[in-house]
XYZ file of C-alpha atoms in Angstrom:
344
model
C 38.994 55.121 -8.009
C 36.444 55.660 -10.400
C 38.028 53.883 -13.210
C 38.658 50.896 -11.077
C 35.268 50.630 -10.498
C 34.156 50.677 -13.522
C 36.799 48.463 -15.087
C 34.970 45.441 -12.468
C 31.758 46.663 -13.195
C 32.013 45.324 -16.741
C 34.189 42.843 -15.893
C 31.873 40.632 -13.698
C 29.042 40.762 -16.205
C 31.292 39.841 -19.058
C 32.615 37.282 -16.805
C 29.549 35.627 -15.966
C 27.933 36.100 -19.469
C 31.376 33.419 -20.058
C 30.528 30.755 -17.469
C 27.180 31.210 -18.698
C 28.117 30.285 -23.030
C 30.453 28.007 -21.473
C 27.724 25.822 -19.505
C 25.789 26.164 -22.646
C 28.169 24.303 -25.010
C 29.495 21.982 -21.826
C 25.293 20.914 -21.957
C 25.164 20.546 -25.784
C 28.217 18.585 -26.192
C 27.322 15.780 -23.740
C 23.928 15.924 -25.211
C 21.667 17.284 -22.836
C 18.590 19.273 -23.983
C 15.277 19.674 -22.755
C 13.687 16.322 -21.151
C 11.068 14.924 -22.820
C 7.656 13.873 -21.477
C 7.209 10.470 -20.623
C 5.068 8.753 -23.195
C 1.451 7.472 -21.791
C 0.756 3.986 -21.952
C -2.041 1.974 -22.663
C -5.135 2.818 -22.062
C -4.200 5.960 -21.275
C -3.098 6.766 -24.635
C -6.933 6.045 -25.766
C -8.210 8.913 -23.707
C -5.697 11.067 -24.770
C -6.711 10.323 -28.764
C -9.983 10.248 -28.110
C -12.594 13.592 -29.252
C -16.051 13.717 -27.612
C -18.075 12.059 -30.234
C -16.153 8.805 -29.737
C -17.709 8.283 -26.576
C -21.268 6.351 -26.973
C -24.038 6.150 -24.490
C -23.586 3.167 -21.994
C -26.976 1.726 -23.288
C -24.876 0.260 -26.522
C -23.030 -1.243 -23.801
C -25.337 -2.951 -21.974
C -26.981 -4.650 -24.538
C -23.927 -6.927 -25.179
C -23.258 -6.841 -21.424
C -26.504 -7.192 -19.835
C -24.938 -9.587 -17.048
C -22.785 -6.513 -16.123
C -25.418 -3.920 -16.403
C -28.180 -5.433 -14.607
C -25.600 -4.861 -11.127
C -24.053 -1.886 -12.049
C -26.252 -0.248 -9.757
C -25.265 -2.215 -6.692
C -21.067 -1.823 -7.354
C -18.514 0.111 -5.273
C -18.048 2.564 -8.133
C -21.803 2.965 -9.301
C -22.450 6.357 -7.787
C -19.060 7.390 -8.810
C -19.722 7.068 -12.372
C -23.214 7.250 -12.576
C -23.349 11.340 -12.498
C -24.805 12.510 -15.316
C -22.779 15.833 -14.190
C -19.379 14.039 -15.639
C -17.349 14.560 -18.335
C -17.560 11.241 -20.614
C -14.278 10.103 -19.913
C -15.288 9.820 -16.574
C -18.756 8.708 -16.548
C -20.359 4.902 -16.619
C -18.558 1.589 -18.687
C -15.906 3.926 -20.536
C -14.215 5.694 -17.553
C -12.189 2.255 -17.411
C -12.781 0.682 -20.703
C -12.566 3.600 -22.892
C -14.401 5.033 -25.967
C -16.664 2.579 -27.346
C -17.331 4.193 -30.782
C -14.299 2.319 -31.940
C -15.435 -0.735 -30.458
C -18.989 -0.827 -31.553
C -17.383 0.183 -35.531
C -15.383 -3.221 -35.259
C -17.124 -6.027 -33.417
C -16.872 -8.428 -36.293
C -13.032 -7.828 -36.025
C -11.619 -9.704 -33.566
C -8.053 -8.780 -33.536
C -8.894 -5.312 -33.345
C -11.606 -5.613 -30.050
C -8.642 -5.501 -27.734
C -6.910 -2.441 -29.495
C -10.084 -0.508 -29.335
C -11.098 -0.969 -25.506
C -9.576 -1.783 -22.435
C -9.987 -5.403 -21.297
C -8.501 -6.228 -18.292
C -8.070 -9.485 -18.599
C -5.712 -8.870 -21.589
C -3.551 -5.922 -20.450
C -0.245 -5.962 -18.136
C -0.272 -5.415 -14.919
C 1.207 -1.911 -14.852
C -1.798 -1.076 -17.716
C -4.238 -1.709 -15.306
C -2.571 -0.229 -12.169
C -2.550 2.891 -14.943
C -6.119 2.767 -15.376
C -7.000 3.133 -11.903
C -4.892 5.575 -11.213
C -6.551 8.083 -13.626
C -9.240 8.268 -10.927
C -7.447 7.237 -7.214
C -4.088 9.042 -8.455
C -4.931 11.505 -5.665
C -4.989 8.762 -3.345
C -1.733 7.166 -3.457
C 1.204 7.965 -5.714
C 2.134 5.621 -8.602
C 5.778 6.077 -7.926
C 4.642 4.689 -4.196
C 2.988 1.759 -5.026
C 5.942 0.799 -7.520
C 8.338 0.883 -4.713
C 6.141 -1.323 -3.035
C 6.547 -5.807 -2.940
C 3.261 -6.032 -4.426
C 4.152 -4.017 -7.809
C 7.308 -5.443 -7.735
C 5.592 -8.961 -7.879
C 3.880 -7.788 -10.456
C 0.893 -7.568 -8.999
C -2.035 -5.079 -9.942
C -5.566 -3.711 -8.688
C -7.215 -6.463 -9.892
C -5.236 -8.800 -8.532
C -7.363 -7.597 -5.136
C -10.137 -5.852 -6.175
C -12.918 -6.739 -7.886
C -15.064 -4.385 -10.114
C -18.063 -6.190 -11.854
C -19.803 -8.638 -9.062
C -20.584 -7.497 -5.681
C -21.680 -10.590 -4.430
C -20.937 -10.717 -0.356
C -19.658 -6.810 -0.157
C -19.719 -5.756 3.231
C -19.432 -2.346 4.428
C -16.794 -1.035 6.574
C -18.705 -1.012 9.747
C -19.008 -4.634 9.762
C -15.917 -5.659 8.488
C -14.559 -7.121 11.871
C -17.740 -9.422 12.083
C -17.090 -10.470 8.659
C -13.509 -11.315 8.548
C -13.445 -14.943 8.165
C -10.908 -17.268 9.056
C -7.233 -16.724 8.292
C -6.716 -19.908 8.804
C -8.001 -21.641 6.248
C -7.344 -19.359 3.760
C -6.201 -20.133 0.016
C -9.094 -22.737 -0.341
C -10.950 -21.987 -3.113
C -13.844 -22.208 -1.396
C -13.052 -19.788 1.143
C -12.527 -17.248 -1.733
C -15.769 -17.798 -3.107
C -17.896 -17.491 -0.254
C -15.991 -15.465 2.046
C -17.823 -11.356 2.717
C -16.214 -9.095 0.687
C -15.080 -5.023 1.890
C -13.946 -2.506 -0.096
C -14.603 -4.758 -3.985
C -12.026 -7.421 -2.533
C -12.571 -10.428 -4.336
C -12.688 -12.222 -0.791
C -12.817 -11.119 2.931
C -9.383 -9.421 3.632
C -8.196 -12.426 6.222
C -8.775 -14.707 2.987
C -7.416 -12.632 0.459
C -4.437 -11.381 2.446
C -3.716 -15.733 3.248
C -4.014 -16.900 -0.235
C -0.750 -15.117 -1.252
C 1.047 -14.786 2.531
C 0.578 -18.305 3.791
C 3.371 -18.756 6.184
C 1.871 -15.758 8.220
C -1.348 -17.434 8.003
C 0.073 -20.220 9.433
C 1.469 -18.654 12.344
C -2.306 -17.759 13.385
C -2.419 -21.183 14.568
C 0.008 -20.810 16.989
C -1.935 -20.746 20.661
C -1.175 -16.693 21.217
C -1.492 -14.782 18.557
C -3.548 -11.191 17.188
C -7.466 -11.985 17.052
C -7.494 -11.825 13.489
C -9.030 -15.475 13.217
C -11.364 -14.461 15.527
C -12.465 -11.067 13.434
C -11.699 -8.507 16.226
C -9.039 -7.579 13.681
C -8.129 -7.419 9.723
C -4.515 -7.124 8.253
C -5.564 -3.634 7.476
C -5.329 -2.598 10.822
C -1.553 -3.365 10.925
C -0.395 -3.509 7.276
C -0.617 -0.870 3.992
C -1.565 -2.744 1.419
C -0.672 0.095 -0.554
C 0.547 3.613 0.553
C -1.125 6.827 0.425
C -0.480 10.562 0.770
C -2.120 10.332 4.342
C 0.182 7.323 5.360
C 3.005 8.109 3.820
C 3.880 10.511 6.749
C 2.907 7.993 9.965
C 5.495 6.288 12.192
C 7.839 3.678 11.456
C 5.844 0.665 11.707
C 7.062 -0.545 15.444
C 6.091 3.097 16.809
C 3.201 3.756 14.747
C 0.964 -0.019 14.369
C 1.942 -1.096 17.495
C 1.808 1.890 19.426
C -1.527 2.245 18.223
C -3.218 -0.301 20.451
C -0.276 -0.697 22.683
C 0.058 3.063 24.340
C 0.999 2.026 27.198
C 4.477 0.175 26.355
C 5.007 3.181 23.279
C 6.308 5.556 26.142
C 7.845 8.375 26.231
C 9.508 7.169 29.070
C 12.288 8.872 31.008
C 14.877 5.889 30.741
C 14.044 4.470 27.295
C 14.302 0.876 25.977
C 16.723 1.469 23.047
C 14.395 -1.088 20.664
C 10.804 0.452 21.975
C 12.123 3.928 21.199
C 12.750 2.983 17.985
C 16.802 4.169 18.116
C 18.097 0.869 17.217
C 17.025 -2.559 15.770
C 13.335 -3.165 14.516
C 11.558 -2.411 17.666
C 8.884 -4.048 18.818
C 9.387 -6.830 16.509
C 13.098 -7.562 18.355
C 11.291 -9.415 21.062
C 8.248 -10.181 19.766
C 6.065 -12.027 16.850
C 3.547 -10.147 15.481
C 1.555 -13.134 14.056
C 1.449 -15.751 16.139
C 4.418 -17.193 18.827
C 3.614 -20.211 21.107
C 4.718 -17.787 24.196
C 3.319 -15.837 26.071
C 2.794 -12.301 24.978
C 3.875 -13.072 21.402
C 7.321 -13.364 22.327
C 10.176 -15.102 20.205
C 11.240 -17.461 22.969
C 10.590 -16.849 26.755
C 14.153 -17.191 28.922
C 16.011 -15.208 29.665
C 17.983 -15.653 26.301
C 15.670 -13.133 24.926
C 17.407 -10.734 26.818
C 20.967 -12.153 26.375
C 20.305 -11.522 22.346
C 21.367 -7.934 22.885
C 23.007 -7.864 26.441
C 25.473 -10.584 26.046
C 27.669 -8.375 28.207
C 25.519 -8.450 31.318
C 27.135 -11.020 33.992
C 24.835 -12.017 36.525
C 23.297 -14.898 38.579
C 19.858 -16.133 37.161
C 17.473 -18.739 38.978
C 16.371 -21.534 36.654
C 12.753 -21.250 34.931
C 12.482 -17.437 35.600
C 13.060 -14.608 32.555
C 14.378 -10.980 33.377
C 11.376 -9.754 33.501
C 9.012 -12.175 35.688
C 11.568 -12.590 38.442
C 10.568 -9.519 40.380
C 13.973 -7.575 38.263
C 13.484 -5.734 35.509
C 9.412 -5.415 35.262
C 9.436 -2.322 33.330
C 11.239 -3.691 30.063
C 9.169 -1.416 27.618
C 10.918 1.380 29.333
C 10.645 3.540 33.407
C 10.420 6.900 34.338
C 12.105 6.579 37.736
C 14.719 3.538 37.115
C 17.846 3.725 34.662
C 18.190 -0.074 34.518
C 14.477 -0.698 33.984
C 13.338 -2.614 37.323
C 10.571 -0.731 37.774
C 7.762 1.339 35.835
């Protein structure tokens, strides 16, 4: 017995140690190795070159730039930047624009002012978007926001945000008071004079409409959320871009809707299969989030609504009355004590 055991002792090892050089040369002849590190791109590939004595003091800065300098003070990112406390990389003009020494040695070169400090203006869109994220990378994930319809439109920060002028900022408390109207938004002159929140470029209605006008249109429709009147802000519905905090919420029928709506969210004993969120795209199977001209935001108000999804139901219906306003099934969000809904 004792031989035998040895004999698999060794032979298991020596087996494995096989599979083991075998995997090995499998790997090397299809030509996998060790992955290599993505390579940074612009600007980010300025900090990374860059050795503390290429950073200058903001001073040299701001006598080129005194239009920018004299309202540093009063911008979103002012006391963000302004601490003394930070490293240089992070601290006043060249925590976005990068080292100046570079750009001070060639000012009478023109071709080489671009290559030497970030302008904005000049870069791609994902350049930017890689610029911010040195800083608000703990905020939302880049692979996040390029999943998203605005990076795929090739869209960036700036596209939304400004940095520089802080004419009209609002803070969030008054945001709601400040929202401006959807409807007319896109003008140019809306965009200019329009409160500002967060360094938008224009009140969030505005902003939001310029790009999205078909929902802005649908504002005009006689029911619709009370974002022309400010008591809301696309914000309160929408992501504009996701974060580590949102990324976890509800589905967006359960979780923005529910949010004011508690009431018709449930849980409910006897659940409406759309409300619940089983099938479909829940709330947004009956109803129209921006504007509808019936009542309660619905798509159309008959009892075809109904007959959308329950074309087997046969039954007798009186003319001008819907499921749910004929004294039938009242509890269409979902019931706790009926099966087929007719009451709450």
């Amino acid at each position: 017995m004792v031989p035998r055991k040895t004999g698999r002792t060794v032979l298991i090892p020596v087996a494995a140690l096989g599979f083991a050089t075998l995997g090995i040369l499998t790997g090397a002849a299809w030509g996998e190795g060790p992955k290599k590190q993505k390579t940074p791109v612009f600007p980010l590939t300025l900090y990374a070159a860059a050795q503390p004595e290429d950073f200058i003091d903001d001073q040299a800065c701001a006598e080129c730039h005194p239009e920018i300098s004299s309202e540093f003070s009063k911008l979103y990112h002012a006391p963000l930047v302004l601490d003394a406390k930070l490293p240089p990389d992070r601290r006043g003009c060249q925590a976005c624009h990068g080292p100046g020494s570079a750009h001070i040695a060639n000012l009478d070169e023109a071709d080489k002012i671009g290559l030497n400090v970030v302008r904005y203006t000049q870069i791609k869109p994902e350049e930017v978007n890689a610029a911010c994220m040195r800083c608000h990378g703990s905020t939302m994930h880049t692979a996040q926001w390029n999943r998203q319809p605005h990076a795929k439109a090739g869209l960036s920060c700036l596209s939304c945000h400004t940095v520089h002028h802080s004419n009209g900022s609002t803070s969030a408390e008054s945001k709601r008071a400040s929202a401006g109207d959807i409807r007319t938004a896109g003008s140019a002159a809306n965009l200019e004079t329009t409160p500002q929140l967060r360094s938008l470029k224009a009140s969030e209605t505005a902003l939001c409409g310029a790009c999205h006008r078909r929902e802005a249109a649908e504002f005009r429709r006689n029911f619709h959320h009370p974002v022309p009147e400010g008591t809301m802000v696309c914000s309160d519905c929408h992501e504009a871009h996701p974060t580590k905090k949102s990324a976890g919420r509800q589905p967006f029928a359960r979780g923005a809707c529910a949010r004011c709506h508690p009431e018709t969210a449930g849980p409910f004993r006897y659940e409406h299969d759309p409300v619940a969120g089983w099938t479909g795209d829940g709330c947004l199977e009956c109803h129209r989030p921006h504007g509808s001209p019936n009542p309660g935001m619905l798509s159309s108000f008959s009892r075809g609504l109904c007959a959308q999804c329950h074309s087997d139901l046969r039954t007798t219906h009186y003319p001008g009355q819907t499921c749910w306003n004929s004294g039938c099934h009242e509890a269409v969000h979902g019931s706790n004590s009926d099966r087929t809904l007719l009451t709450r």
